[in-house]
Amino acid sequence: MNANLFPPKSAKTRVVVVDDSALVRSLLAEIINRQSDMQCVGTASDPLVARDMIRELNPDVITLDVEMPRMDGIDFLSRLMRLRPMPVVMVSTLTERGADVTLRALELGAVDFVAKPKIGLANGLQRLADDITEKLRSAAGARVRRLAPGAVLGAHASTASTATTASTATTAAKAAQPQPAAVPRLGRSDSDTVIFIGASTGGTEATRVVLSQLPEDCPAVLITQHMPPGFTRSYAQRLDSQCRLQVKEAADGDLVLPGRAYVAPGGQHLSIERGGGQRAPYIARVRDGDPVNRHKPSVEVLFESAARVVGRNALAVMLTGMGADGAQAMRTMRDAGSYNLCQDEASCVVFGMPREAIARGAAHQVLALSQIAAALVERLRCSAGLALQAR
């Protein structure tokens, strides 16, 4: 056996860059090699070259463009995650113009993504250097799982244009996604209770898993998922097509109603305030502002408002993600009377935010992703029973 087939792991994170643009390959390699803990061990201009390079160099993580010659990135990603799963960060102009393609990539197992700027590519990528390298570090330590063969149906179609790629990806995602199993209704509409979800790396899929298992008469759900502008509307639409709840991108002044879920817009903070009357005692607030914990939207902002406004009528869920955004505010929520769930390490893509929340004593339960929705429903049923007894 060739001794170079699996070179020994070094202390540095080994990255392979896959992009059809020579300029982007050069810029990303330069950004990566400036980091003391990273090394760009190879660059590839198309997936077929990348395939051989991955076999030879055994990198810790790869960056992957979407639209490339000989095989598009979505097709390559689906094959990679089925045959040789490894951490992948999508880096492409196409991902910003075609959010559906990015979301499809995340469904197929990509850990995260960075959108290349539309103009001023060289300067733009340099401005994104910290974001790129942070996501590569996080991805290198992420848990990736082998993609089931059935999940890649429709992913191998070659496309000739951005619009066609996005359309194909959306159709493929819907075809590959099983319809949610029937969940018994709660039997009562509760406008006082609100569920709050915070997530980052790996959270787009984790949030979908939770929401798809909630009944249509569930209390309102407010979600902060770390995403840049231009993606959250498509993400909300995708969730809406796959869940019983009505899901939308939050707008300032939205009535927070049972049976609906609201996703924080990329680049803006989401919070909750009182107002709206008896039918809807809460409204959503969407505002600009400085990043909090380096994020906008920030889970900290959402959870802090939940503690202040909703108090003991709140349920909070912290899903997979890097960093500590929202951890302290989740503890504040618990102190205000909320009931809190954290995703466990084994089912997280990145066990950062849940770990920090647990360390602060914020969690009542630590559960596998597959158990979180059922635990929420059980808690809601128990709370409804107690409320009826009290009358």
Tab-separated table of C-alpha atoms in Angstrom, residues 2-134:
chain	number	residue	atom	x	y	z
A	2	ASN	CA	1.216	3.488	-0.837
A	3	ALA	CA	2.485	5.074	2.397
A	4	ASN	CA	1.472	8.498	1.076
A	5	LEU	CA	-2.145	7.449	0.726
A	6	PHE	CA	-2.885	8.376	4.333
A	7	PRO	CA	-0.219	10.855	5.449
A	8	PRO	CA	0.120	11.335	9.208
A	9	LYS	CA	-2.054	14.043	10.722
A	10	SER	CA	-0.219	17.225	11.627
A	11	ALA	CA	-1.034	19.757	14.322
A	12	LYS	CA	-2.343	22.063	11.587
A	13	THR	CA	-5.770	21.763	10.019
A	14	ARG	CA	-5.181	20.507	6.475
A	15	VAL	CA	-7.425	22.110	3.848
A	16	VAL	CA	-8.027	21.364	0.170
A	17	VAL	CA	-9.602	24.194	-1.850
A	18	VAL	CA	-11.868	23.218	-4.759
A	19	ASP	CA	-12.876	26.070	-7.063
A	20	ASP	CA	-12.792	26.617	-10.813
A	21	SER	CA	-11.509	30.192	-10.368
A	22	ALA	CA	-7.730	30.452	-10.204
A	23	LEU	CA	-8.090	33.782	-8.391
A	24	VAL	CA	-10.349	32.295	-5.701
A	25	ARG	CA	-8.041	29.288	-5.252
A	26	SER	CA	-5.093	31.619	-4.799
A	27	LEU	CA	-6.901	33.955	-2.389
A	28	LEU	CA	-8.289	31.157	-0.229
A	29	ALA	CA	-4.922	29.399	-0.107
A	30	GLU	CA	-3.275	32.667	0.977
A	31	ILE	CA	-5.896	33.287	3.681
A	32	ILE	CA	-5.563	29.730	5.000
A	33	ASN	CA	-1.772	29.704	4.992
A	34	ARG	CA	-1.657	32.949	6.979
A	35	GLN	CA	-3.159	31.062	9.928
A	36	SER	CA	-0.691	29.481	12.324
A	37	ASP	CA	-2.948	26.454	12.789
A	38	MET	CA	-3.913	25.836	9.153
A	39	GLN	CA	-2.318	24.714	5.927
A	40	CYS	CA	-3.709	24.621	2.419
A	41	VAL	CA	-2.285	21.300	1.257
A	42	GLY	CA	-3.750	21.454	-2.233
A	43	THR	CA	-6.020	23.249	-4.679
A	44	ALA	CA	-8.194	21.708	-7.378
A	45	SER	CA	-9.929	23.314	-10.341
A	46	ASP	CA	-12.693	20.719	-10.625
A	47	PRO	CA	-14.191	17.843	-8.635
A	48	LEU	CA	-12.439	15.097	-10.578
A	49	VAL	CA	-9.038	16.563	-9.722
A	50	ALA	CA	-10.280	17.079	-6.156
A	51	ARG	CA	-11.323	13.435	-5.887
A	52	ASP	CA	-7.788	12.230	-6.545
A	53	MET	CA	-6.308	14.926	-4.317
A	54	ILE	CA	-8.531	13.960	-1.391
A	55	ARG	CA	-7.469	10.325	-1.734
A	56	GLU	CA	-3.803	11.296	-1.769
A	57	LEU	CA	-3.721	14.076	0.830
A	58	ASN	CA	-6.471	13.024	3.269
A	59	PRO	CA	-7.382	16.618	4.290
A	60	ASP	CA	-9.283	17.535	7.430
A	61	VAL	CA	-11.719	19.769	5.548
A	62	ILE	CA	-12.374	20.993	2.009
A	63	THR	CA	-13.876	24.165	0.603
A	64	LEU	CA	-16.145	23.531	-2.359
A	65	ASP	CA	-17.530	25.736	-5.106
A	66	VAL	CA	-20.943	24.867	-6.533
A	67	GLU	CA	-20.701	25.396	-10.286
A	68	MET	CA	-17.585	23.866	-11.855
A	69	PRO	CA	-16.590	22.087	-15.069
A	70	ARG	CA	-17.037	18.330	-15.549
A	71	MET	CA	-19.168	17.886	-12.403
A	72	ASP	CA	-21.127	20.468	-10.418
A	73	GLY	CA	-20.399	20.885	-6.723
A	74	ILE	CA	-23.779	19.571	-5.531
A	75	ASP	CA	-23.292	16.363	-7.503
A	76	PHE	CA	-19.756	15.974	-6.150
A	77	LEU	CA	-20.869	16.719	-2.586
A	78	SER	CA	-23.614	14.096	-2.697
A	79	ARG	CA	-21.143	11.465	-3.929
A	80	LEU	CA	-18.527	12.503	-1.399
A	81	MET	CA	-20.894	12.354	1.577
A	82	ARG	CA	-22.194	8.963	0.473
A	83	LEU	CA	-18.833	7.343	-0.255
A	84	ARG	CA	-16.260	9.209	1.850
A	85	PRO	CA	-17.963	11.619	4.283
A	86	MET	CA	-15.800	14.512	5.432
A	87	PRO	CA	-16.237	18.130	6.548
A	88	VAL	CA	-17.106	20.491	3.703
A	89	VAL	CA	-17.558	24.278	3.702
A	90	MET	CA	-19.306	25.665	0.626
A	91	VAL	CA	-17.663	28.792	-0.791
A	92	SER	CA	-19.315	30.166	-3.900
A	93	THR	CA	-20.849	33.213	-5.515
A	94	LEU	CA	-23.653	30.920	-6.585
A	95	THR	CA	-24.613	30.255	-2.994
A	96	GLU	CA	-25.504	33.915	-2.487
A	97	ARG	CA	-27.621	34.194	-5.637
A	98	GLY	CA	-29.072	30.726	-5.313
A	99	ALA	CA	-29.887	30.180	-1.657
A	100	ASP	CA	-31.779	27.010	-2.542
A	101	VAL	CA	-28.541	25.444	-3.747
A	102	THR	CA	-26.781	26.328	-0.500
A	103	LEU	CA	-29.597	24.863	1.557
A	104	ARG	CA	-29.490	21.737	-0.581
A	105	ALA	CA	-25.757	21.481	0.127
A	106	LEU	CA	-26.432	21.729	3.858
A	107	GLU	CA	-29.081	19.034	3.555
A	108	LEU	CA	-26.555	16.795	1.818
A	109	GLY	CA	-24.095	17.213	4.676
A	110	ALA	CA	-22.017	20.345	4.084
A	111	VAL	CA	-21.098	21.714	7.515
A	112	ASP	CA	-21.328	25.418	6.674
A	113	PHE	CA	-20.995	27.974	3.898
A	114	VAL	CA	-19.439	31.324	3.077
A	115	ALA	CA	-20.887	33.490	0.305
A	116	LYS	CA	-18.311	35.139	-1.916
A	117	PRO	CA	-18.977	38.846	-2.496
A	118	LYS	CA	-20.705	39.790	-5.743
A	119	ILE	CA	-18.223	42.551	-6.516
A	120	GLY	CA	-14.678	43.305	-5.408
A	121	LEU	CA	-13.851	39.621	-5.039
A	122	ALA	CA	-10.255	39.968	-3.826
A	123	ASN	CA	-10.969	42.666	-1.231
A	124	GLY	CA	-14.226	41.017	-0.265
A	125	LEU	CA	-12.651	37.669	0.486
A	126	GLN	CA	-9.941	39.342	2.529
A	127	ARG	CA	-12.642	41.055	4.602
A	128	LEU	CA	-14.247	37.655	5.116
A	129	ALA	CA	-10.958	36.023	6.113
A	130	ASP	CA	-11.844	35.732	9.811
A	131	ASP	CA	-15.250	34.287	9.000
A	132	ILE	CA	-13.791	31.813	6.512
A	133	THR	CA	-11.057	30.552	8.818
A	134	GLU	CA	-13.382	30.339	11.825
